[in-house]
Coordinates of C-alpha atoms in Angstrom, one line a residue:
M1 CA 0.0 0.0 0.0
K2 CA 1.1 3.5 -0.7
T3 CA 1.6 5.8 2.3
I4 CA -0.2 9.2 2.0
A5 CA 0.5 12.0 4.5
I6 CA -1.9 14.9 5.1
S7 CA -0.3 17.9 6.6
I8 CA -0.9 21.7 7.1
L9 CA 2.0 23.8 6.1
G10 CA 3.8 25.2 9.2
T11 CA 4.1 28.9 8.5
T12 CA 6.6 29.3 11.3
L13 CA 8.3 26.0 11.9
D14 CA 8.6 25.1 8.2
K15 CA 10.1 28.6 7.5
R16 CA 13.0 28.3 9.9
G17 CA 16.4 29.4 8.4
V18 CA 17.2 31.2 5.2
K19 CA 18.8 30.0 2.1
K20 CA 21.3 27.1 2.8
N21 CA 21.0 27.7 6.5
R22 CA 17.5 26.2 6.5
W23 CA 19.1 22.7 6.1
N24 CA 20.6 23.1 9.6
K25 CA 17.1 23.6 11.2
W26 CA 14.5 21.1 12.1
R27 CA 11.5 21.6 9.9
P28 CA 8.6 19.2 10.6
T29 CA 7.1 18.9 7.1
I30 CA 10.6 18.2 5.7
S31 CA 11.5 16.0 8.6
M32 CA 8.5 13.8 7.9
C33 CA 10.0 13.0 4.5
Q34 CA 13.5 12.4 5.8
Q35 CA 12.8 9.3 7.9
D36 CA 14.9 6.2 6.9
D37 CA 12.2 3.7 7.8
M38 CA 9.2 5.5 6.5
I39 CA 8.6 6.4 2.8
I40 CA 5.9 9.0 2.1
D41 CA 4.6 8.3 -1.4
R42 CA 2.4 11.4 -1.5
L43 CA 2.1 14.5 0.6
E44 CA -1.2 16.4 0.6
L45 CA 0.0 19.8 1.7
I46 CA -2.7 22.2 3.0
F47 CA -2.0 25.9 3.2
D48 CA -3.5 29.4 2.8
P49 CA -2.9 30.8 -0.7
R50 CA -1.0 33.7 1.0
Y51 CA 1.9 31.2 1.7
Q52 CA 2.3 29.9 -1.8
S53 CA 6.0 30.9 -1.9
L54 CA 6.8 29.0 1.3
A55 CA 4.9 26.0 0.0
D56 CA 6.9 26.1 -3.2
T57 CA 10.2 26.2 -1.2
V58 CA 9.1 23.2 1.0
T59 CA 8.0 21.3 -2.0
E60 CA 11.4 21.9 -3.7
D61 CA 13.3 20.8 -0.6
I62 CA 11.2 17.6 -0.3
S63 CA 12.1 16.8 -3.9
Q64 CA 15.8 17.0 -3.0
T65 CA 15.6 14.9 0.2
S66 CA 12.9 12.5 -0.9
P67 CA 12.5 12.5 -4.7
E68 CA 10.0 9.5 -4.5
T69 CA 7.5 11.8 -2.6
Q70 CA 4.9 13.5 -4.7
V71 CA 3.6 16.8 -3.2
K72 CA 0.1 18.0 -4.0
H73 CA -1.0 21.5 -3.0
H74 CA -4.4 22.2 -1.5
H75 CA -5.5 25.8 -1.0
I76 CA -7.7 26.5 2.0
D77 CA -8.5 30.1 3.0
F78 CA -8.2 30.2 6.8
A79 CA -9.8 33.6 7.3
D80 CA -9.2 33.3 11.1
P81 CA -6.9 30.4 11.9
W82 CA -7.8 30.6 15.6
D83 CA -11.6 30.4 15.1
F84 CA -12.5 26.8 15.9
E85 CA -15.8 26.7 14.0
S86 CA -14.5 28.1 10.7
V87 CA -11.3 26.0 10.7
Y88 CA -13.2 22.8 11.5
A89 CA -15.7 23.6 8.7
A90 CA -12.9 24.3 6.2
L91 CA -11.1 21.0 7.0
L92 CA -14.3 19.1 7.0
D93 CA -15.1 20.3 3.5
F94 CA -11.6 19.2 2.5
S95 CA -12.1 15.7 3.9
R96 CA -15.5 15.3 2.3
A97 CA -14.2 16.4 -1.1
Y98 CA -11.1 14.2 -1.0
S99 CA -11.3 10.8 -2.7
F100 CA -9.9 8.4 -0.1
K101 CA -8.9 4.9 -1.2
P102 CA -8.3 3.0 2.1
N103 CA -8.0 -0.3 0.3
T104 CA -4.9 0.8 -1.5
E105 CA -3.6 3.7 0.5
D106 CA -2.5 4.2 4.1
Y107 CA -3.2 7.7 5.5
L108 CA -1.2 9.5 8.1
V109 CA -2.5 12.8 9.5
H110 CA 0.4 15.1 10.5
I111 CA -0.6 17.1 13.6
T112 CA 2.6 18.9 14.4
T113 CA 2.1 21.9 12.2
G114 CA -0.7 24.5 12.0
T115 CA -2.3 26.3 14.8
H116 CA -3.4 24.4 17.9
V117 CA -7.0 24.9 16.7
A118 CA -6.1 23.2 13.3
Q119 CA -4.3 20.3 15.1
I120 CA -7.4 19.7 17.3
C121 CA -9.7 19.8 14.2
L122 CA -7.5 17.3 12.4
Y123 CA -7.6 15.0 15.4
L124 CA -11.4 15.2 15.7
L125 CA -11.9 14.5 12.0
T126 CA -9.6 11.5 12.2
E127 CA -11.3 10.2 15.4
A128 CA -14.7 10.6 13.7
H129 CA -13.4 8.7 10.6
Y130 CA -13.9 11.6 8.2
I131 CA -10.3 11.0 7.5
P132 CA -9.7 7.2 7.6
G133 CA -6.1 7.3 8.9
R134 CA -3.8 7.4 11.9
L135 CA -2.1 10.4 13.5
L136 CA 1.5 11.3 12.8
Q137 CA 3.5 13.3 15.3
T138 CA 7.1 14.5 14.4
S139 CA 9.6 15.8 17.0
P140 CA 12.9 17.7 16.7
G141 CA 16.2 16.0 17.1
T142 CA 19.6 17.3 18.1
E143 CA 21.5 20.1 16.3
K144 CA 23.4 17.5 14.3
N145 CA 20.3 15.4 13.6
T146 CA 17.8 17.7 12.0
Q147 CA 15.5 15.0 10.7
G148 CA 14.3 14.3 14.2
S149 CA 11.9 11.5 15.0
Y150 CA 8.3 10.5 14.5
Q151 CA 5.5 8.6 16.2
I152 CA 2.4 7.1 14.6
I153 CA -0.7 7.0 16.8
D154 CA -3.6 4.7 16.1
L155 CA -6.9 6.0 17.5
D156 CA -8.3 2.5 17.7
L157 CA -7.7 2.3 21.5
S158 CA -8.6 -1.3 21.5
R159 CA -5.1 -2.0 20.2
Y160 CA -3.5 -0.6 23.4
D161 CA -3.7 -3.3 26.0
E162 CA -3.1 -1.0 29.0
I163 CA -5.8 1.5 27.9
T164 CA -8.2 -1.4 27.0
S165 CA -7.7 -3.0 30.5
R166 CA -8.3 0.4 32.1
F167 CA -11.5 1.0 30.2
K168 CA -12.6 -2.6 31.1
K169 CA -11.9 -1.8 34.8
E170 CA -13.9 1.4 34.7
H171 CA -16.8 -0.4 33.0
E172 CA -16.8 -3.1 35.7
E173 CA -16.6 -0.5 38.4
G174 CA -19.5 1.4 36.8
T175 CA -21.6 -1.8 36.5
V176 CA -21.0 -2.7 40.2
Y177 CA -22.0 0.9 41.1
L178 CA -25.3 0.7 39.2
K179 CA -26.1 -2.5 41.0
G180 CA -25.6 -0.8 44.3
G181 CA -22.5 -2.9 45.1
I182 CA -24.7 -6.0 45.2
E183 CA -23.2 -9.1 43.7
T184 CA -26.2 -10.2 41.7
N185 CA -26.5 -13.6 40.0
N186 CA -29.4 -13.2 37.6
A187 CA -27.9 -13.4 34.2
A188 CA -30.5 -11.3 32.4
F189 CA -30.3 -8.5 35.0
N190 CA -26.5 -8.4 34.9
K191 CA -26.5 -8.2 31.1
M192 CA -29.0 -5.3 31.3
I193 CA -26.9 -3.4 33.8
E194 CA -23.7 -3.9 31.8
Q195 CA -25.3 -2.3 28.8
L196 CA -26.9 0.5 30.9
E197 CA -23.4 1.4 32.1
Y198 CA -22.2 2.0 28.6
V199 CA -25.3 4.0 27.7
S200 CA -25.1 6.0 30.9
V201 CA -21.6 7.4 30.1
R202 CA -21.8 7.5 26.3
S203 CA -25.3 8.7 25.5
N204 CA -27.3 11.9 26.4
D205 CA -30.5 10.5 25.0
P206 CA -33.5 9.6 27.1
I207 CA -33.7 6.3 29.0
L208 CA -37.0 4.5 29.8
L209 CA -37.0 2.3 32.8
M210 CA -40.0 -0.1 33.0
G211 CA -41.0 -2.7 35.5
P212 CA -43.4 -3.3 38.4
T213 CA -43.7 -1.0 41.5
G214 CA -40.8 -1.6 43.9
A215 CA -38.5 -3.1 41.3
G216 CA -35.9 -0.4 41.9
K217 CA -36.4 2.1 39.1
S218 CA -36.0 5.2 41.2
Q219 CA -32.8 3.8 42.9
L220 CA -31.3 2.9 39.5
A221 CA -32.1 6.4 38.1
Q222 CA -30.2 7.9 41.1
R223 CA -27.2 5.7 40.5
V224 CA -27.2 6.6 36.8
Y225 CA -27.1 10.2 37.8
Q226 CA -24.2 9.7 40.2
L227 CA -22.2 7.7 37.7
R228 CA -22.7 10.3 35.0
K229 CA -21.6 13.0 37.5
Q230 CA -18.5 11.0 38.5
R231 CA -17.5 10.7 34.9
G232 CA -18.0 14.4 34.3
K233 CA -20.9 14.0 31.9
I234 CA -23.3 16.3 33.8
S235 CA -22.8 19.0 36.4
G236 CA -26.3 19.9 37.4
D237 CA -28.8 18.5 39.9
L238 CA -30.8 15.4 40.0
V239 CA -34.5 16.3 40.0
I240 CA -37.0 13.5 40.8
V241 CA -40.7 14.0 40.0
N242 CA -43.6 11.5 40.6
C243 CA -45.9 12.4 37.7
A244 CA -48.8 10.7 39.5
T245 CA -48.9 13.6 41.9
L246 CA -49.2 16.2 39.2
R247 CA -52.7 17.3 38.1
G248 CA -54.1 20.2 36.0
E249 CA -52.4 23.6 36.3
N250 CA -50.2 22.2 39.1
A251 CA -48.6 19.8 36.6
M252 CA -47.8 22.5 34.1
S253 CA -46.6 24.9 36.7
S254 CA -44.5 22.3 38.5
L255 CA -42.8 21.0 35.4
F256 CA -42.5 24.1 33.2
G257 CA -42.8 27.0 35.7
H258 CA -45.1 30.0 35.6
K259 CA -45.0 33.8 35.7
K260 CA -46.5 35.8 38.4
G261 CA -50.2 36.3 37.9
A262 CA -50.5 33.4 35.4
F263 CA -53.4 31.9 37.4
T264 CA -55.1 32.4 40.8
G265 CA -52.5 31.9 43.5
A266 CA -49.4 32.6 41.3
T267 CA -48.0 35.3 43.5
S268 CA -44.5 35.0 42.2
D269 CA -42.5 33.6 39.4
R270 CA -41.6 29.9 39.5
P271 CA -38.8 28.5 37.3
G272 CA -40.2 24.9 37.2
L273 CA -38.5 21.5 37.6
L274 CA -37.2 21.3 34.0
K275 CA -35.3 24.5 34.6
Q276 CA -34.0 23.2 37.9
A277 CA -32.6 20.1 36.0
N278 CA -30.6 22.3 33.6
N279 CA -27.2 20.6 33.0
G280 CA -28.4 17.7 35.2
L281 CA -30.8 14.8 35.1
L282 CA -34.6 14.8 35.3
F283 CA -36.3 11.6 36.5
L284 CA -40.0 11.5 35.7
D285 CA -41.4 8.5 37.6
E286 CA -44.8 7.2 36.5
V287 CA -44.4 9.2 33.2
G288 CA -47.6 7.5 31.9
E289 CA -49.6 9.6 34.3
L290 CA -48.8 12.9 32.6
G291 CA -51.7 14.6 30.7
L292 CA -51.6 14.9 26.9
D293 CA -50.8 18.7 27.1
E294 CA -47.9 18.1 29.4
Q295 CA -46.7 15.3 27.1
A296 CA -46.7 17.7 24.1
M297 CA -44.6 20.3 26.0
L298 CA -42.3 17.6 27.4
L299 CA -41.6 16.3 23.8
R300 CA -40.6 19.8 22.6
A301 CA -38.4 20.3 25.7
I302 CA -36.6 17.0 25.0
E303 CA -36.1 17.8 21.3
D304 CA -35.4 21.5 21.3
K305 CA -34.5 22.1 25.0
K306 CA -37.1 24.9 25.0
F307 CA -40.5 25.3 26.6
M308 CA -43.0 28.0 27.5
P309 CA -43.8 28.6 31.2
L310 CA -47.4 29.4 32.1
G311 CA -48.3 33.0 31.5
A312 CA -44.9 33.8 29.9
D313 CA -44.4 35.6 26.6
K314 CA -40.8 34.3 26.2
E315 CA -39.5 30.8 26.0
S316 CA -37.3 29.3 28.6
S317 CA -34.6 26.7 28.0
S318 CA -33.0 23.8 29.9
D319 CA -30.4 21.3 28.8
F320 CA -31.3 18.2 30.8
Q321 CA -31.1 14.5 30.3
L322 CA -34.3 12.5 30.9
I323 CA -34.9 9.2 32.6
A324 CA -38.6 8.1 32.5
G325 CA -40.0 5.4 34.7
T326 CA -43.3 3.5 34.4
N327 CA -45.0 0.4 35.7
K328 CA -47.7 0.8 33.0
N329 CA -47.8 -0.5 29.5
L330 CA -47.2 2.7 27.5
Y331 CA -47.9 1.0 24.2
K332 CA -51.4 0.1 25.4
K333 CA -51.8 3.7 26.5
V334 CA -50.8 4.9 23.0
N335 CA -53.5 2.6 21.5
E336 CA -56.0 4.0 23.9
G337 CA -55.1 7.6 23.0
R338 CA -53.8 8.3 26.5
F339 CA -50.1 8.6 25.6
R340 CA -48.5 10.4 22.7
E341 CA -46.9 8.0 20.2
D342 CA -44.3 10.5 19.2
L343 CA -43.3 11.0 22.8
L344 CA -43.0 7.3 23.4
A345 CA -40.9 7.0 20.3
R346 CA -38.6 9.7 21.6
I347 CA -38.1 8.3 25.2
D348 CA -37.7 4.6 24.4
L349 CA -34.5 4.9 22.4
W350 CA -32.9 3.1 25.4
S351 CA -35.6 1.1 27.3
Y352 CA -34.9 -1.4 30.0
T353 CA -37.4 -3.6 31.9
L354 CA -36.4 -4.2 35.5
P355 CA -37.5 -7.8 36.6
S356 CA -39.5 -8.3 39.7
L357 CA -38.0 -9.9 42.8
R358 CA -39.9 -13.1 42.0
E359 CA -38.0 -13.2 38.7
R360 CA -34.7 -12.8 40.5
L361 CA -34.9 -15.2 43.4
E362 CA -31.2 -16.1 42.9
D363 CA -30.5 -12.5 44.0
L364 CA -32.6 -12.8 47.2
E365 CA -29.7 -13.6 49.5
P366 CA -27.3 -10.8 48.3
N367 CA -30.1 -8.3 48.5
I368 CA -30.8 -9.5 52.1
D369 CA -27.2 -8.8 52.9
Y370 CA -27.4 -5.4 51.2
E371 CA -30.5 -4.4 53.2
L372 CA -28.7 -5.4 56.4
E373 CA -25.7 -3.2 55.4
V374 CA -28.0 -0.3 54.7
H375 CA -29.7 -0.8 58.1
A376 CA -26.2 -0.9 59.8
R377 CA -25.2 2.5 58.2
K378 CA -28.5 4.1 59.3
T379 CA -28.5 2.9 62.9
N380 CA -24.8 2.3 63.6
S381 CA -25.7 -1.2 64.7
L382 CA -24.5 -4.4 63.1
I383 CA -27.4 -7.0 62.6
S384 CA -27.0 -10.5 61.2
F385 CA -29.0 -13.8 61.0
N386 CA -28.1 -16.9 62.8
K387 CA -27.5 -19.7 60.4
T388 CA -30.8 -21.6 60.9
A389 CA -32.9 -18.4 60.8
K390 CA -31.4 -17.3 57.6
T391 CA -31.9 -20.7 55.9
K392 CA -35.5 -20.7 57.0
Y393 CA -36.1 -17.2 55.7
L394 CA -34.4 -17.9 52.4
T395 CA -36.4 -21.2 51.9
Y396 CA -39.6 -19.4 52.5
G397 CA -38.7 -16.4 50.3
R398 CA -37.8 -18.7 47.4
S399 CA -40.9 -20.8 47.7
E400 CA -44.2 -20.4 46.0
K401 CA -45.5 -18.7 49.2
G402 CA -43.0 -15.9 48.9
L403 CA -45.0 -13.6 46.6
W404 CA -42.9 -10.4 47.1
S405 CA -45.9 -8.5 45.6
S406 CA -44.2 -5.1 46.3
N407 CA -40.8 -6.5 45.3
F408 CA -37.8 -4.9 47.0
R409 CA -40.1 -2.7 49.1
D410 CA -41.4 -5.8 50.7
L411 CA -37.9 -7.1 51.3
N412 CA -36.7 -3.8 52.8
A413 CA -39.7 -3.6 55.1
S414 CA -39.3 -7.2 56.2
I415 CA -35.5 -6.8 57.0
T416 CA -36.2 -3.5 58.8
R417 CA -38.8 -5.2 61.0
M418 CA -36.6 -8.2 61.9
A419 CA -33.6 -6.0 62.6
A420 CA -35.6 -3.8 64.9
L421 CA -36.8 -6.9 66.9
S422 CA -33.4 -8.5 67.1
D423 CA -31.7 -8.8 70.5
G424 CA -28.0 -8.6 70.7
G425 CA -27.7 -8.0 66.9
R426 CA -29.0 -11.4 66.0
I427 CA -32.1 -12.3 64.0
T428 CA -33.3 -15.6 65.4
T429 CA -35.6 -18.4 64.1
A430 CA -38.3 -17.1 66.4
I431 CA -38.1 -13.6 64.8
V432 CA -38.1 -15.2 61.3
N433 CA -41.2 -17.3 62.2
E434 CA -43.0 -14.2 63.3
E435 CA -42.1 -12.4 60.2
I436 CA -43.2 -15.2 57.9
S437 CA -46.6 -15.2 59.6
R438 CA -46.8 -11.4 59.1
L439 CA -45.9 -11.7 55.4
E440 CA -48.4 -14.6 54.9
K441 CA -51.2 -12.5 56.4
K442 CA -50.3 -9.6 54.2
W443 CA -50.1 -11.6 51.0
S444 CA -53.2 -13.7 51.7
H445 CA -55.1 -10.5 52.0
M446 CA -53.8 -9.5 48.5
K447 CA -54.9 -12.9 47.2
T448 CA -58.4 -12.4 48.5
T449 CA -58.5 -9.0 46.8
E450 CA -57.4 -10.6 43.6
I451 CA -60.1 -13.3 43.8
E452 CA -62.8 -10.7 44.4
S453 CA -61.7 -8.8 41.3
K454 CA -61.5 -11.9 39.0
S455 CA -65.0 -11.3 37.6
N456 CA -64.2 -7.7 37.0
I457 CA -61.4 -8.5 34.5
L458 CA -63.7 -10.8 32.6
V459 CA -66.3 -8.1 32.2
E460 CA -63.6 -5.6 31.3
I461 CA -62.0 -7.7 28.5
L462 CA -64.5 -10.1 27.1
P463 CA -67.6 -9.2 25.0
P464 CA -70.9 -9.8 26.9
K465 CA -72.0 -12.4 24.4
V466 CA -68.9 -14.5 24.9
L467 CA -69.0 -14.2 28.7
S468 CA -72.7 -15.2 28.8
N469 CA -71.9 -18.5 27.0
M470 CA -69.1 -19.5 29.3
D471 CA -69.4 -22.1 32.1
Y472 CA -68.6 -20.8 35.6
Y473 CA -65.7 -23.3 35.8
E474 CA -64.3 -21.9 32.5
Q475 CA -64.7 -18.3 33.7
E476 CA -62.7 -19.0 36.9
K477 CA -59.8 -20.6 34.9
L478 CA -59.7 -17.8 32.4
A479 CA -59.9 -15.1 35.2
I480 CA -56.8 -16.6 36.8
V481 CA -54.9 -16.4 33.4
L482 CA -56.0 -12.9 32.7
N483 CA -55.2 -11.6 36.2
T484 CA -51.8 -13.2 36.1
C485 CA -51.1 -11.7 32.7
K486 CA -52.2 -8.3 33.9
V487 CA -49.6 -8.1 36.6
A488 CA -46.8 -9.7 34.5
N489 CA -44.3 -7.9 32.4
S490 CA -44.3 -10.5 29.7
M491 CA -46.1 -13.7 28.6
A492 CA -43.0 -15.6 29.7
E493 CA -43.3 -14.3 33.2
A494 CA -47.1 -15.1 33.2
G495 CA -46.3 -18.6 32.0
R496 CA -43.7 -19.2 34.7
T497 CA -46.3 -18.3 37.3
L498 CA -49.2 -20.3 35.8
F499 CA -47.2 -23.4 35.1
N500 CA -44.8 -23.4 38.0
K501 CA -45.0 -27.1 38.5
S502 CA -45.6 -28.7 35.1
R503 CA -42.9 -26.6 33.4
Q504 CA -40.3 -28.4 35.6
S505 CA -41.0 -31.7 33.9
K506 CA -40.4 -30.3 30.4
S507 CA -36.9 -30.4 28.9
S508 CA -37.6 -27.1 27.1
A509 CA -40.5 -25.1 28.7
N510 CA -42.0 -22.6 26.2
D511 CA -44.1 -20.6 28.7
S512 CA -45.0 -17.8 26.3
H513 CA -46.4 -20.3 23.8
R514 CA -48.7 -22.0 26.4
V515 CA -50.1 -18.6 27.5
K516 CA -50.5 -17.5 23.9
Q517 CA -52.5 -20.7 23.1
I518 CA -55.0 -20.0 25.9
L519 CA -55.5 -16.4 25.0
S520 CA -55.9 -17.1 21.2
K521 CA -58.8 -19.5 22.1
Y522 CA -60.7 -16.3 23.1
N523 CA -59.3 -14.1 20.3
L524 CA -57.1 -12.3 22.8
T525 CA -53.5 -11.2 22.8
F526 CA -51.2 -10.3 25.7
S527 CA -51.3 -6.6 24.8
D528 CA -55.2 -6.6 25.0
I529 CA -54.8 -7.3 28.8
N530 CA -52.0 -4.9 29.7

């Protein structure tokens, strides 16, 4: 392959010395063509037309020291060589117009000459692959060795073992941080968190966190914020909003602010939460509860970073990153006309569904240890289980009886109660037995409530004619399936709950297919229920 160098003429360094004396000086563009172990087949020399005479001299000198090097001149009018925007635009135009042939030519981008602004622009264009090459840095030698030395820098950092290992370590540290320091064992959850770490530090686009209440969406959003702040990606505040608490004018005013006198009770200006999140992160929990008007304004604020406060005649602006959380099926809300399709398309670029605790029972024990550590930090008292008590609590929590209906909130409350009742810092079997009774009572009440509501879901989903022709036995079975699907995040999760015994005898359990078959019998789909 031919070696092609792209270089800006050095109007100071390449001009050193006069007449024959110039050969006693280190000149970077000449030096580049004097290296014994590097042959430049063609030099693309970029310069302002005002320096044509110097370019001709440099070209002549290269022909003497490296006759095999062809020098081609490119005129670029750098009106202000210290203006970043204009210099970048000029060099970008050059790179777009140039006919690169990476299959037959190897490109080196010389970043020793030109202003610091031009050097930075060449670096950025190479990093962004507008110029498909590597960087070339030349350095002066001694007085007797005017050819100096050179270094080629490949911007593919994966080739540098030390840098790669450092990036890997930072990624692992970030992943552990997002998991709250908990050594989780659920493979799907770990894979999700690993990707979220990359997204958190590389993307400014919205993130959508889905999952049941108590699955940890709020805590995860806070960790994403802290991770981004640690990495210098944001400098502003974390603003957390529960959209379920916003109604009417209060919703508009809270999010987008208002001017004094905008409505009754508006006695002073209010900047709004979006403004408060400027240069920071805005977490909108239960985003599905926002009204359509607020959704429209939020969409514009995401896309244009601008919004109109209530009663204002001038737009306000805020550069924030958005994380939205929901335990609802937003796609169903779109179909029902209760959520804007364009807003959903904008906020689900990166969407992640947090599994329930029931779906992560292999993580029950490390989360118990984590809750005990949190309790110790809050109370300055160390609490632990005795071995028999912990085994009994884990066995119950992993059994069918352990519903964990409120997910990690149930676990947090349970550990808090047992820790408060422990004597001498030890949770005993007696304390665990009492706690299990308490949980069973709570969850049995929830089951009763579910049974009472079974008939409601049939009326809600099935046409009256279909329901009137169904046996009571058939209604009861279908109600169980529909209620299970309604609280599940996927058909697979519903199937695991419905077929918790029979699925164990199958070599390959297709839980989704079994649920789909039942629903199709009544011309229903999973999305019809959620």
